[in-house]
Amino acid sequence: MRRPSVLFACGFLLVLSLCRGVAAEVSAAEPESSVARDARMKWWREARFGMFVHWGLYSGLAGTWQGQVVGTSGGMEWIQERVKADTDRYARAALPLFKPKPDFAREWARLAREAGCSYVVFTTKHHDGFALHDSKVSEFDAGSQLQRDLVQEIVTALRAEGLRVGFYHSVIDWHHDQYGYRLSQQLPHPLKGTPYPNGSRQHGRYVEYLHAQVEELATRYGPIDVLWWDYSSQDFQGDEAWRATELMARVRKHHPGILMNNRLYRTPEAGWKSMGTDGFANMLDPRFGDFITPEQHIPDTGIPGIDWETCMTLNTTWGYSAHDQAWKSSETLIRNLVDIASKGGNYLLNIGPTGDGSVPQESVEALQSIGAWMKVNRQSIVATTASPVAKPAWGRITVQEAGKDTTLYLHVLEWPANGHIRLEGVTNVVRGVRRLAGGPVDAVSQNGGIRISCSGPAPDPVDSVIALQLAGPLFRNPAGGQTGK
Ligand code: GLC
């Protein structure tokens, strides 16, 4: 909600001087030690599973524009860009359809917790520029349009369920009248390829506004755990596009323990190889973010030594569409989670609530089935690390150090017809073995490996987990493989 312009001008000057202050602190900042970094990353590395929420004005449009279906697949949070509407036409159509019901966020939070997620990242502002909080520097926000602070409502609901809080924030902005969309050939904009309707633009003024809104988000809602930026291109990124170093320092100043992704940048040092969403590089300089973000894609062999999080949709769109029925099966989703954990990554799985904040029934059911599986098998995912042995033909492996011993969780995706599986190359003494879903099982060392009985029908057709407790740290025969697919 914007206040009178004198106040706005004062706010603007204040922000300007704060920016200078932050900039000065950045240059003096010491690099973080690896011990401090590990401590900061600990909860997130253990979490393994989070919920993503894409929700904003586009949600009410639901993939339809002026009575026409815009598409049956792809991101409908991009609908403004797909139909090439300027921000006024878009807002006129979308605002009346965005009607958050009371307590919508409690449903999201309960669903996330029951699914086994430890954190939720939600869109505070997407590319359309509509801010879900009550912003002093904009009228294109929930405060001005709905007299509500939806960010506050969501944060309160997440905290009530004991979930960590992540803010997605788009640095791309299709609303602001100074956003310099002609400065990039690669970033999307509904008016791309056309002259600025208002003559010339001063992108620096948009960047001031971006910093001011981020300052609001960073100072009003208590502790924030993740800032999930979106996104940059090879031809427009980092300090040039967003004063990124300073933006990150601004957030860290208020939240020293926060984690941020790498999307204020698009360079190899920041973990990017190309513009493709699977175009990640096997490196990440921590100055550019804490983790890399493969999108709709699980890296083949994980990314040893680098923190990563695969974000993924349940159908093919992030924002709600009434026309996208390509739902992934719960088998696929559970197996993705297991695959990602076995490679040392996190899974950020998206819901796209409707214009009133309701979660589509298909998404509720998908998350509930993951929750049912997690209820039995949670310990084989949370606080585990990547498999140090190559992917076996029968499934995946996750690992946990337990005192001096090591527990291997054997995720049997293909329950064997011959009544046993083998773990090749592992020669540790077996201390114990049990099925997480119950039922008899035994394990014996044999011919440079371990043979585990799997009698009867599969306890869980999606993934039956066997916990194998081994003496000491993992010792394996060199022929047994390495961190693998
Ligand atoms: C992309 C899309 C966006 C979505 C995001 C999620 O960058 O532009 O719509 O929010 O990825 O990863």
Short mmCIF file of C-alpha atoms and ligand atoms in Angstrom, two decimals:
data_model
loop_
_atom_site.label_atom_id
_atom_site.label_comp_id
_atom_site.label_asym_id
_atom_site.label_seq_id
_atom_site.Cartn_x
_atom_site.Cartn_y
_atom_site.Cartn_z
CA MET A 1 0.00 0.00 0.00
CA ARG A 2 1.61 3.20 -1.11
CA ARG A 3 1.60 6.24 1.22
CA PRO A 4 1.63 9.89 0.01
CA SER A 5 4.50 10.86 -2.24
CA VAL A 6 6.47 12.99 0.27
CA LEU A 7 6.68 9.95 2.48
CA PHE A 8 7.61 7.89 -0.55
CA ALA A 9 10.43 10.28 -1.41
CA CYS A 10 11.73 10.08 2.19
CA GLY A 11 11.50 6.30 2.03
CA PHE A 12 13.37 6.36 -1.25
CA LEU A 13 16.20 8.44 0.25
CA LEU A 14 16.32 6.24 3.31
CA VAL A 15 16.59 3.13 1.14
CA LEU A 16 19.32 4.82 -0.87
CA SER A 17 21.39 5.55 2.21
CA LEU A 18 20.78 2.04 3.60
CA CYS A 19 21.99 0.63 0.28
CA ARG A 20 25.22 2.58 0.59
CA GLY A 21 25.64 1.27 4.14
CA VAL A 22 25.11 -2.30 3.02
CA ALA A 23 27.46 -1.84 0.07
CA ALA A 24 30.22 -0.66 2.42
CA GLU A 25 29.72 -3.68 4.68
CA VAL A 26 29.87 -6.08 1.76
CA SER A 27 33.34 -5.08 0.69
CA ALA A 28 34.54 -5.60 4.28
CA ALA A 29 32.84 -9.01 4.69
CA GLU A 30 35.12 -11.91 5.62
CA PRO A 31 34.72 -15.15 3.68
CA GLU A 32 32.80 -17.71 5.73
CA SER A 33 34.74 -20.67 7.16
CA SER A 34 33.70 -24.13 6.02
CA VAL A 35 32.75 -25.00 9.62
CA ALA A 36 30.41 -22.01 9.80
CA ARG A 37 28.98 -22.83 6.42
CA ASP A 38 28.33 -26.46 7.36
CA ALA A 39 26.55 -25.30 10.53
CA ARG A 40 24.38 -22.92 8.51
CA MET A 41 23.52 -25.57 5.89
CA LYS A 42 22.88 -28.35 8.42
CA TRP A 43 19.07 -28.22 8.73
CA TRP A 44 18.62 -27.92 4.98
CA ARG A 45 20.99 -30.79 4.17
CA GLU A 46 19.09 -32.94 6.63
CA ALA A 47 15.63 -31.88 5.43
CA ARG A 48 15.85 -33.46 1.96
CA PHE A 49 12.21 -32.62 1.20
CA GLY A 50 10.45 -29.27 0.89
CA MET A 51 7.26 -27.89 -0.62
CA PHE A 52 7.25 -25.15 -3.26
CA VAL A 53 4.14 -22.99 -3.71
CA HIS A 54 3.42 -20.89 -6.79
CA TRP A 55 0.47 -18.67 -6.06
CA GLY A 56 -0.46 -15.19 -7.25
CA LEU A 57 -2.78 -13.32 -9.62
CA TYR A 58 -2.20 -15.90 -12.37
CA SER A 59 -3.75 -18.58 -10.11
CA GLY A 60 -7.25 -17.17 -10.54
CA LEU A 61 -6.89 -17.06 -14.34
CA ALA A 62 -6.20 -20.80 -14.15
CA GLY A 63 -4.74 -21.04 -17.65
CA THR A 64 -7.66 -19.29 -19.39
CA TRP A 65 -7.53 -15.85 -21.03
CA GLN A 66 -10.71 -14.16 -22.24
CA GLY A 67 -12.51 -17.47 -22.43
CA GLN A 68 -9.71 -19.22 -24.37
CA VAL A 69 -7.53 -22.04 -23.05
CA VAL A 70 -3.97 -20.71 -23.22
CA GLY A 71 -2.38 -24.14 -23.13
CA THR A 72 -2.65 -27.54 -21.54
CA SER A 73 0.98 -27.70 -20.50
CA GLY A 74 3.79 -25.43 -19.36
CA GLY A 75 3.95 -22.72 -16.72
CA MET A 76 0.66 -20.85 -16.39
CA GLU A 77 2.27 -18.42 -13.94
CA TRP A 78 3.61 -17.03 -17.23
CA ILE A 79 0.12 -16.46 -18.65
CA GLN A 80 0.64 -12.69 -18.91
CA GLU A 81 3.67 -13.31 -21.08
CA ARG A 82 1.98 -16.09 -23.07
CA VAL A 83 -0.86 -13.75 -24.10
CA LYS A 84 1.42 -10.69 -24.35
CA ALA A 85 -0.79 -8.55 -22.11
CA ASP A 86 0.57 -5.34 -20.65
CA THR A 87 0.32 -5.04 -16.90
CA ASP A 88 -2.95 -3.03 -16.93
CA ARG A 89 -4.86 -5.51 -19.08
CA TYR A 90 -3.45 -8.37 -17.07
CA ALA A 91 -4.35 -6.81 -13.73
CA ARG A 92 -7.87 -5.93 -14.90
CA ALA A 93 -8.51 -9.54 -15.87
CA ALA A 94 -6.69 -11.24 -13.01
CA LEU A 95 -7.43 -9.16 -9.90
CA PRO A 96 -11.15 -9.95 -9.67
CA LEU A 97 -10.35 -13.69 -9.84
CA PHE A 98 -7.79 -13.69 -7.04
CA LYS A 99 -9.88 -14.13 -3.88
CA PRO A 100 -7.96 -15.78 -1.08
CA LYS A 101 -10.30 -17.53 1.35
CA PRO A 102 -9.69 -17.16 5.08
CA ASP A 103 -7.12 -19.57 6.51
CA PHE A 104 -6.07 -20.90 3.08
CA ALA A 105 -2.46 -21.14 4.28
CA ARG A 106 -3.28 -23.52 7.12
CA GLU A 107 -4.23 -26.14 4.52
CA TRP A 108 -0.90 -25.72 2.75
CA ALA A 109 1.04 -25.93 5.99
CA ARG A 110 -0.77 -29.02 7.24
CA LEU A 111 -0.36 -30.71 3.89
CA ALA A 112 3.37 -29.97 3.84
CA ARG A 113 3.95 -31.26 7.35
CA GLU A 114 1.90 -34.40 6.81
CA ALA A 115 3.78 -35.09 3.56
CA GLY A 116 7.05 -35.06 5.52
CA CYS A 117 8.37 -31.72 4.25
CA SER A 118 10.56 -29.70 6.61
CA TYR A 119 10.33 -26.41 4.74
CA VAL A 120 8.09 -24.47 2.39
CA VAL A 121 9.21 -21.95 -0.21
CA PHE A 122 6.41 -19.75 -1.57
CA THR A 123 6.18 -16.95 -4.13
CA THR A 124 6.26 -13.56 -2.41
CA LYS A 125 6.29 -12.00 -5.90
CA HIS A 126 6.43 -13.77 -9.26
CA HIS A 127 7.42 -12.34 -12.65
CA ASP A 128 4.05 -10.53 -12.97
CA GLY A 129 5.25 -8.22 -10.17
CA PHE A 130 2.26 -8.62 -7.83
CA ALA A 131 3.56 -8.59 -4.24
CA LEU A 132 1.74 -10.80 -1.73
CA HIS A 133 2.74 -8.62 1.19
CA ASP A 134 1.60 -5.11 2.14
CA SER A 135 4.25 -3.03 0.41
CA LYS A 136 4.86 0.64 1.12
CA VAL A 137 6.48 1.18 -2.25
CA SER A 138 3.79 -0.31 -4.48
CA GLU A 139 0.09 -0.39 -5.10
CA PHE A 140 0.37 -3.64 -7.00
CA ASP A 141 0.30 -5.64 -3.80
CA ALA A 142 -2.06 -7.56 -1.56
CA GLY A 143 -2.07 -4.72 0.97
CA SER A 144 -3.44 -2.19 -1.53
CA GLN A 145 -5.69 -4.50 -3.51
CA LEU A 146 -7.06 -6.84 -0.84
CA GLN A 147 -6.24 -5.08 2.42
CA ARG A 148 -4.40 -8.21 3.51
CA ASP A 149 -0.81 -9.19 4.12
CA LEU A 150 -0.77 -12.65 2.57
CA VAL A 151 2.92 -13.16 3.32
CA GLN A 152 2.17 -12.68 7.01
CA GLU A 153 -0.75 -15.12 6.82
CA ILE A 154 1.40 -17.75 5.14
CA VAL A 155 4.38 -17.30 7.46
CA THR A 156 2.13 -17.59 10.53
CA ALA A 157 0.57 -20.80 9.21
CA LEU A 158 3.94 -22.38 8.35
CA ARG A 159 5.43 -21.58 11.72
CA ALA A 160 2.37 -23.03 13.49
CA GLU A 161 3.18 -26.37 11.85
CA GLY A 162 6.88 -26.15 12.76
CA LEU A 163 7.98 -25.64 9.15
CA ARG A 164 10.96 -23.60 8.01
CA VAL A 165 10.06 -20.57 5.90
CA GLY A 166 11.40 -19.80 2.43
CA PHE A 167 10.63 -16.74 0.28
CA TYR A 168 10.70 -17.13 -3.48
CA HIS A 169 11.21 -13.67 -4.98
CA SER A 170 11.28 -12.84 -8.68
CA VAL A 171 13.79 -10.22 -9.70
CA ILE A 172 12.22 -10.20 -13.15
CA ASP A 173 9.27 -7.81 -12.99
CA TRP A 174 6.62 -7.34 -15.69
CA HIS A 175 4.78 -4.62 -13.79
CA HIS A 176 7.30 -1.94 -12.85
CA ASP A 177 7.37 0.94 -15.31
CA GLN A 178 11.15 1.37 -15.08
CA TYR A 179 12.11 -2.31 -15.46
CA GLY A 180 14.50 -2.35 -18.42
CA TYR A 181 13.28 -5.32 -20.39
CA ARG A 182 15.20 -4.19 -23.46
CA LEU A 183 18.47 -4.75 -21.59
CA SER A 184 18.20 -8.52 -22.03
CA GLN A 185 17.54 -10.62 -25.11
CA GLN A 186 17.13 -13.72 -22.95
CA LEU A 187 14.82 -12.79 -20.10
CA PRO A 188 11.07 -12.98 -20.76
CA HIS A 189 8.74 -9.99 -20.82
CA PRO A 190 5.24 -9.63 -22.30
CA LEU A 191 6.34 -6.53 -24.24
CA LYS A 192 9.65 -7.97 -25.42
CA GLY A 193 10.71 -6.72 -28.84
CA THR A 194 8.60 -3.57 -28.56
CA PRO A 195 9.75 -0.08 -27.53
CA TYR A 196 9.15 1.05 -23.96
CA PRO A 197 5.59 2.42 -23.89
CA ASN A 198 6.72 5.25 -21.60
CA GLY A 199 9.70 6.41 -23.68
CA SER A 200 12.95 5.70 -21.87
CA ARG A 201 13.41 3.71 -18.66
CA GLN A 202 15.87 3.94 -15.82
CA HIS A 203 16.41 0.36 -14.75
CA GLY A 204 18.30 1.63 -11.69
CA ARG A 205 15.03 2.96 -10.34
CA TYR A 206 13.48 -0.49 -10.63
CA VAL A 207 16.50 -1.91 -8.77
CA GLU A 208 15.91 0.58 -5.94
CA TYR A 209 12.33 -0.65 -5.76
CA LEU A 210 13.45 -4.29 -5.80
CA HIS A 211 15.82 -3.62 -2.90
CA ALA A 212 13.11 -1.72 -1.01
CA GLN A 213 10.63 -4.60 -1.30
CA VAL A 214 13.25 -7.13 -0.29
CA GLU A 215 14.08 -4.94 2.71
CA GLU A 216 10.39 -5.04 3.69
CA LEU A 217 10.32 -8.80 3.34
CA ALA A 218 13.53 -9.19 5.31
CA THR A 219 12.45 -7.01 8.23
CA ARG A 220 8.81 -7.74 8.93
CA TYR A 221 8.29 -11.45 9.30
CA GLY A 222 10.81 -12.68 11.84
CA PRO A 223 13.35 -15.33 10.91
CA ILE A 224 13.42 -16.42 7.27
CA ASP A 225 15.29 -19.58 6.41
CA VAL A 226 15.60 -19.46 2.61
CA LEU A 227 15.61 -16.77 -0.05
CA TRP A 228 14.91 -18.35 -3.40
CA TRP A 229 15.72 -15.81 -6.14
CA ASP A 230 14.39 -16.14 -9.69
CA TYR A 231 16.12 -15.49 -12.20
CA SER A 232 18.93 -14.19 -14.37
CA SER A 233 20.29 -14.73 -17.87
CA GLN A 234 23.74 -14.94 -19.38
CA ASP A 235 23.20 -11.49 -20.91
CA PHE A 236 21.72 -9.85 -17.80
CA GLN A 237 22.62 -10.92 -14.30
CA GLY A 238 24.38 -10.25 -11.04
CA ASP A 239 25.50 -6.77 -10.04
CA GLU A 240 24.71 -5.25 -13.41
CA ALA A 241 21.10 -6.41 -13.39
CA TRP A 242 20.12 -6.42 -9.70
CA ARG A 243 23.07 -5.10 -7.63
CA ALA A 244 23.14 -8.71 -6.54
CA THR A 245 26.11 -8.68 -4.13
CA GLU A 246 24.47 -5.90 -2.21
CA LEU A 247 21.03 -7.50 -2.36
CA MET A 248 22.37 -10.70 -0.81
CA ALA A 249 24.27 -8.73 1.85
CA ARG A 250 21.11 -6.78 2.64
CA VAL A 251 19.27 -10.02 3.37
CA ARG A 252 22.16 -11.58 5.31
CA LYS A 253 22.43 -8.51 7.49
CA HIS A 254 18.99 -9.28 8.92
CA HIS A 255 19.25 -13.08 8.68
CA PRO A 256 22.86 -14.19 9.12
CA GLY A 257 21.90 -17.87 8.95
CA ILE A 258 19.74 -17.67 5.82
CA LEU A 259 20.32 -19.83 2.75
CA MET A 260 20.05 -18.37 -0.74
CA ASN A 261 20.00 -20.00 -4.15
CA ASN A 262 22.18 -19.11 -7.12
CA ARG A 263 19.63 -17.47 -9.39
CA LEU A 264 20.79 -13.87 -9.11
CA TYR A 265 23.57 -15.01 -11.45
CA ARG A 266 24.04 -17.04 -14.63
CA THR A 267 27.74 -17.87 -14.87
CA PRO A 268 29.73 -21.10 -14.48
CA GLU A 269 31.14 -19.92 -11.10
CA ALA A 270 27.54 -19.57 -9.93
CA GLY A 271 26.70 -23.12 -11.02
CA TRP A 272 25.28 -22.43 -14.50
CA LYS A 273 26.47 -23.80 -17.80
CA SER A 274 23.70 -22.52 -20.07
CA MET A 275 20.23 -21.02 -20.16
CA GLY A 276 18.66 -24.50 -20.07
CA THR A 277 17.01 -25.38 -16.77
CA ASP A 278 19.16 -28.51 -16.60
CA GLY A 279 22.27 -26.56 -17.63
CA PHE A 280 24.02 -26.57 -14.29
CA ALA A 281 27.80 -26.55 -13.87
CA ASN A 282 29.64 -28.72 -11.36
CA MET A 283 30.88 -25.79 -9.32
CA LEU A 284 29.49 -23.09 -7.08
CA ASP A 285 31.45 -20.22 -5.61
CA PRO A 286 29.63 -19.50 -2.31
CA ARG A 287 29.70 -15.78 -3.08
CA PHE A 288 26.94 -16.48 -5.59
CA GLY A 289 24.68 -18.67 -3.52
CA ASP A 290 24.45 -21.65 -1.23
CA PHE A 291 22.91 -24.21 -3.54
CA ILE A 292 22.19 -24.80 -7.19
CA THR A 293 18.75 -25.36 -8.59
CA PRO A 294 18.26 -27.99 -11.31
CA GLU A 295 14.70 -27.45 -12.50
CA GLN A 296 12.40 -30.33 -13.50
CA HIS A 297 15.52 -32.46 -13.62
CA ILE A 298 17.48 -34.86 -11.40
CA PRO A 299 21.23 -34.85 -12.04
CA ASP A 300 22.40 -38.30 -13.20
CA THR A 301 25.05 -38.83 -10.57
CA GLY A 302 24.31 -36.07 -8.09
CA ILE A 303 26.83 -33.25 -7.79
CA PRO A 304 29.48 -34.37 -5.31
CA GLY A 305 30.64 -31.59 -3.00
CA ILE A 306 27.90 -29.16 -4.09
CA ASP A 307 24.57 -28.53 -2.42
CA TRP A 308 21.69 -28.86 -4.85
CA GLU A 309 17.94 -28.91 -4.87
CA THR A 310 15.75 -30.18 -7.69
CA CYS A 311 12.52 -28.23 -7.98
CA MET A 312 9.68 -29.96 -9.78
CA THR A 313 6.02 -29.65 -10.66
CA LEU A 314 3.33 -32.26 -9.90
CA ASN A 315 1.88 -31.83 -13.41
CA THR A 316 3.65 -29.53 -15.90
CA THR A 317 2.78 -26.07 -14.56
CA TRP A 318 3.98 -24.18 -11.49
CA GLY A 319 0.98 -21.83 -11.25
CA TYR A 320 -2.52 -23.34 -11.23
CA SER A 321 -4.09 -24.38 -14.53
CA ALA A 322 -7.49 -25.99 -14.85
CA HIS A 323 -6.32 -27.58 -18.11
CA ASP A 324 -3.20 -29.48 -17.12
CA GLN A 325 -4.02 -33.07 -16.25
CA ALA A 326 -0.53 -34.53 -16.69
CA TRP A 327 -0.19 -35.49 -13.03
CA LYS A 328 2.81 -37.54 -11.98
CA SER A 329 1.96 -40.77 -10.19
CA SER A 330 2.76 -41.08 -6.50
CA GLU A 331 5.13 -43.92 -7.44
CA THR A 332 7.13 -41.50 -9.61
CA LEU A 333 7.16 -38.83 -6.91
CA ILE A 334 8.28 -41.15 -4.10
CA ARG A 335 10.93 -42.71 -6.33
CA ASN A 336 12.15 -39.24 -7.33
CA LEU A 337 12.52 -38.31 -3.67
CA VAL A 338 14.47 -41.51 -3.01
CA ASP A 339 16.62 -41.06 -6.12
CA ILE A 340 17.44 -37.47 -5.13
CA ALA A 341 18.27 -38.41 -1.52
CA SER A 342 20.52 -41.23 -2.75
CA LYS A 343 22.47 -38.61 -4.72
CA GLY A 344 22.70 -36.12 -1.84
CA GLY A 345 20.16 -33.55 -3.07
CA ASN A 346 16.90 -31.99 -1.89
CA TYR A 347 13.49 -32.29 -3.54
CA LEU A 348 11.36 -29.12 -3.69
CA LEU A 349 7.98 -30.25 -4.92
CA ASN A 350 5.47 -27.69 -6.13
CA ILE A 351 1.80 -27.10 -5.55
CA GLY A 352 -0.16 -24.47 -7.50
CA PRO A 353 -3.21 -23.49 -5.42
CA THR A 354 -6.27 -21.98 -7.13
CA GLY A 355 -7.30 -18.32 -6.94
CA ASP A 356 -8.88 -18.79 -3.53
CA GLY A 357 -5.84 -20.64 -2.17
CA SER A 358 -7.32 -24.15 -2.32
CA VAL A 359 -4.95 -26.94 -3.25
CA PRO A 360 -6.11 -29.03 -6.25
CA GLN A 361 -7.40 -32.42 -5.12
CA GLU A 362 -4.85 -34.31 -7.28
CA SER A 363 -2.03 -32.46 -5.49
CA VAL A 364 -3.52 -33.15 -2.07
CA GLU A 365 -3.71 -36.86 -2.87
CA ALA A 366 -0.17 -36.98 -4.29
CA LEU A 367 1.28 -35.33 -1.18
CA GLN A 368 -0.78 -37.53 1.11
CA SER A 369 0.59 -40.66 -0.51
CA ILE A 370 4.13 -39.39 -0.13
CA GLY A 371 3.20 -38.68 3.52
CA ALA A 372 1.93 -42.22 4.03
CA TRP A 373 5.19 -43.60 2.68
CA MET A 374 7.25 -41.14 4.74
CA LYS A 375 5.42 -42.11 7.91
CA VAL A 376 6.98 -45.56 7.66
CA ASN A 377 10.23 -44.67 5.90
CA ARG A 378 11.14 -41.14 6.98
CA GLN A 379 14.37 -42.20 8.68
CA SER A 380 15.66 -43.52 5.33
CA ILE A 381 15.39 -40.00 3.81
CA VAL A 382 15.77 -37.31 6.48
CA ALA A 383 19.34 -36.72 7.70
CA THR A 384 20.76 -39.26 5.28
CA THR A 385 23.61 -38.68 2.86
CA ALA A 386 24.40 -39.78 -0.69
CA SER A 387 25.15 -43.39 -1.47
CA PRO A 388 28.88 -44.03 -1.62
CA VAL A 389 28.33 -47.12 -3.76
CA ALA A 390 27.11 -47.25 -7.33
CA LYS A 391 23.39 -47.51 -7.97
CA PRO A 392 22.44 -51.19 -7.73
CA ALA A 393 20.11 -52.77 -10.30
CA TRP A 394 17.44 -53.34 -7.64
CA GLY A 395 17.13 -49.76 -6.35
CA ARG A 396 18.86 -46.98 -4.45
CA ILE A 397 20.84 -46.53 -1.22
CA THR A 398 20.91 -43.78 1.38
CA VAL A 399 23.36 -43.64 4.27
CA GLN A 400 23.49 -42.57 7.88
CA GLU A 401 26.42 -42.57 10.24
CA ALA A 402 25.22 -43.93 13.59
CA GLY A 403 27.92 -43.48 16.23
CA LYS A 404 30.80 -45.61 15.06
CA ASP A 405 28.56 -47.64 12.82
CA THR A 406 26.97 -47.00 9.47
CA THR A 407 23.39 -47.67 8.50
CA LEU A 408 22.66 -48.27 4.86
CA TYR A 409 19.05 -47.89 3.84
CA LEU A 410 18.45 -50.21 0.93
CA HIS A 411 15.55 -48.92 -1.13
CA VAL A 412 14.34 -51.97 -2.98
CA LEU A 413 12.43 -50.64 -5.98
CA GLU A 414 12.47 -53.98 -7.83
CA TRP A 415 11.58 -56.63 -5.26
CA PRO A 416 13.50 -59.71 -6.43
CA ALA A 417 11.72 -62.77 -7.77
CA ASN A 418 14.56 -65.04 -6.55
CA GLY A 419 14.09 -64.01 -2.89
CA HIS A 420 17.31 -62.05 -2.31
CA ILE A 421 19.37 -59.03 -3.31
CA ARG A 422 23.13 -58.50 -3.14
CA LEU A 423 25.19 -55.53 -2.06
CA GLU A 424 28.41 -55.92 -3.96
CA GLY A 425 31.80 -54.86 -2.65
CA VAL A 426 30.76 -54.03 0.93
CA THR A 427 32.75 -56.11 3.39
CA ASN A 428 31.87 -54.59 6.79
CA VAL A 429 30.62 -56.88 9.53
CA VAL A 430 26.80 -56.93 9.60
CA ARG A 431 25.48 -55.84 12.99
CA GLY A 432 21.79 -56.01 12.26
CA VAL A 433 19.13 -55.80 9.60
CA ARG A 434 15.41 -54.99 9.58
CA ARG A 435 12.64 -54.00 7.24
CA LEU A 436 11.11 -50.61 7.98
CA ALA A 437 7.70 -51.98 7.02
CA GLY A 438 8.21 -55.03 9.22
CA GLY A 439 8.53 -58.69 8.22
CA PRO A 440 11.47 -61.09 8.42
CA VAL A 441 14.80 -60.37 6.76
CA ASP A 442 18.35 -61.54 7.20
CA ALA A 443 21.72 -60.51 5.84
CA VAL A 444 24.95 -62.51 5.54
CA SER A 445 28.40 -61.63 4.29
CA GLN A 446 29.23 -63.73 1.26
CA ASN A 447 31.81 -63.59 -1.57
CA GLY A 448 32.97 -60.00 -0.99
CA GLY A 449 29.48 -58.63 -0.59
CA ILE A 450 26.33 -58.96 1.49
CA ARG A 451 23.34 -61.12 0.60
CA ILE A 452 19.99 -59.91 1.94
CA SER A 453 16.90 -62.08 1.91
CA CYS A 454 13.72 -60.60 0.44
CA SER A 455 11.14 -63.30 0.83
CA GLY A 456 7.45 -63.11 0.05
CA PRO A 457 5.72 -60.36 -1.87
CA ALA A 458 7.10 -56.80 -1.88
CA PRO A 459 6.09 -55.11 1.40
CA ASP A 460 5.66 -51.87 -0.56
CA PRO A 461 5.32 -52.02 -4.35
CA VAL A 462 6.78 -48.51 -4.69
CA ASP A 463 9.84 -48.83 -2.44
CA SER A 464 10.46 -51.33 0.36
CA VAL A 465 13.22 -50.16 2.66
CA ILE A 466 15.66 -52.41 4.50
CA ALA A 467 17.93 -50.88 7.17
CA LEU A 468 21.29 -52.60 7.23
CA GLN A 469 23.51 -51.77 10.16
CA LEU A 470 27.22 -52.23 9.51
CA ALA A 471 30.18 -52.12 11.88
CA GLY A 472 32.44 -49.09 11.47
CA PRO A 473 32.65 -46.61 8.65
CA LEU A 474 31.80 -47.93 5.25
CA PHE A 475 34.54 -50.20 4.02
CA ARG A 476 34.19 -51.53 0.55
CA ASN A 477 36.11 -53.45 -1.95
CA PRO A 478 37.53 -51.01 -4.53
CA ALA A 479 35.83 -53.02 -7.24
CA GLY A 480 32.49 -52.21 -5.60
CA GLY A 481 31.94 -48.89 -7.38
CA GLN A 482 31.76 -45.28 -6.32
CA THR A 483 29.23 -42.50 -5.80
CA GLY A 484 26.99 -43.47 -8.57
CA LYS A 485 23.97 -42.94 -10.68
C1 GLC B 1 11.39 -20.60 -13.80
C2 GLC B 1 10.12 -19.98 -14.23
C3 GLC B 1 9.17 -19.88 -13.17
C4 GLC B 1 9.21 -20.79 -12.01
C5 GLC B 1 10.58 -21.21 -11.64
C6 GLC B 1 10.64 -22.35 -10.67
O1 GLC B 1 12.47 -19.85 -13.72
O2 GLC B 1 10.30 -18.75 -14.86
O3 GLC B 1 7.90 -19.63 -13.64
O4 GLC B 1 8.81 -20.03 -10.95
O5 GLC B 1 11.35 -21.44 -12.70
O6 GLC B 1 11.89 -22.92 -10.63
#
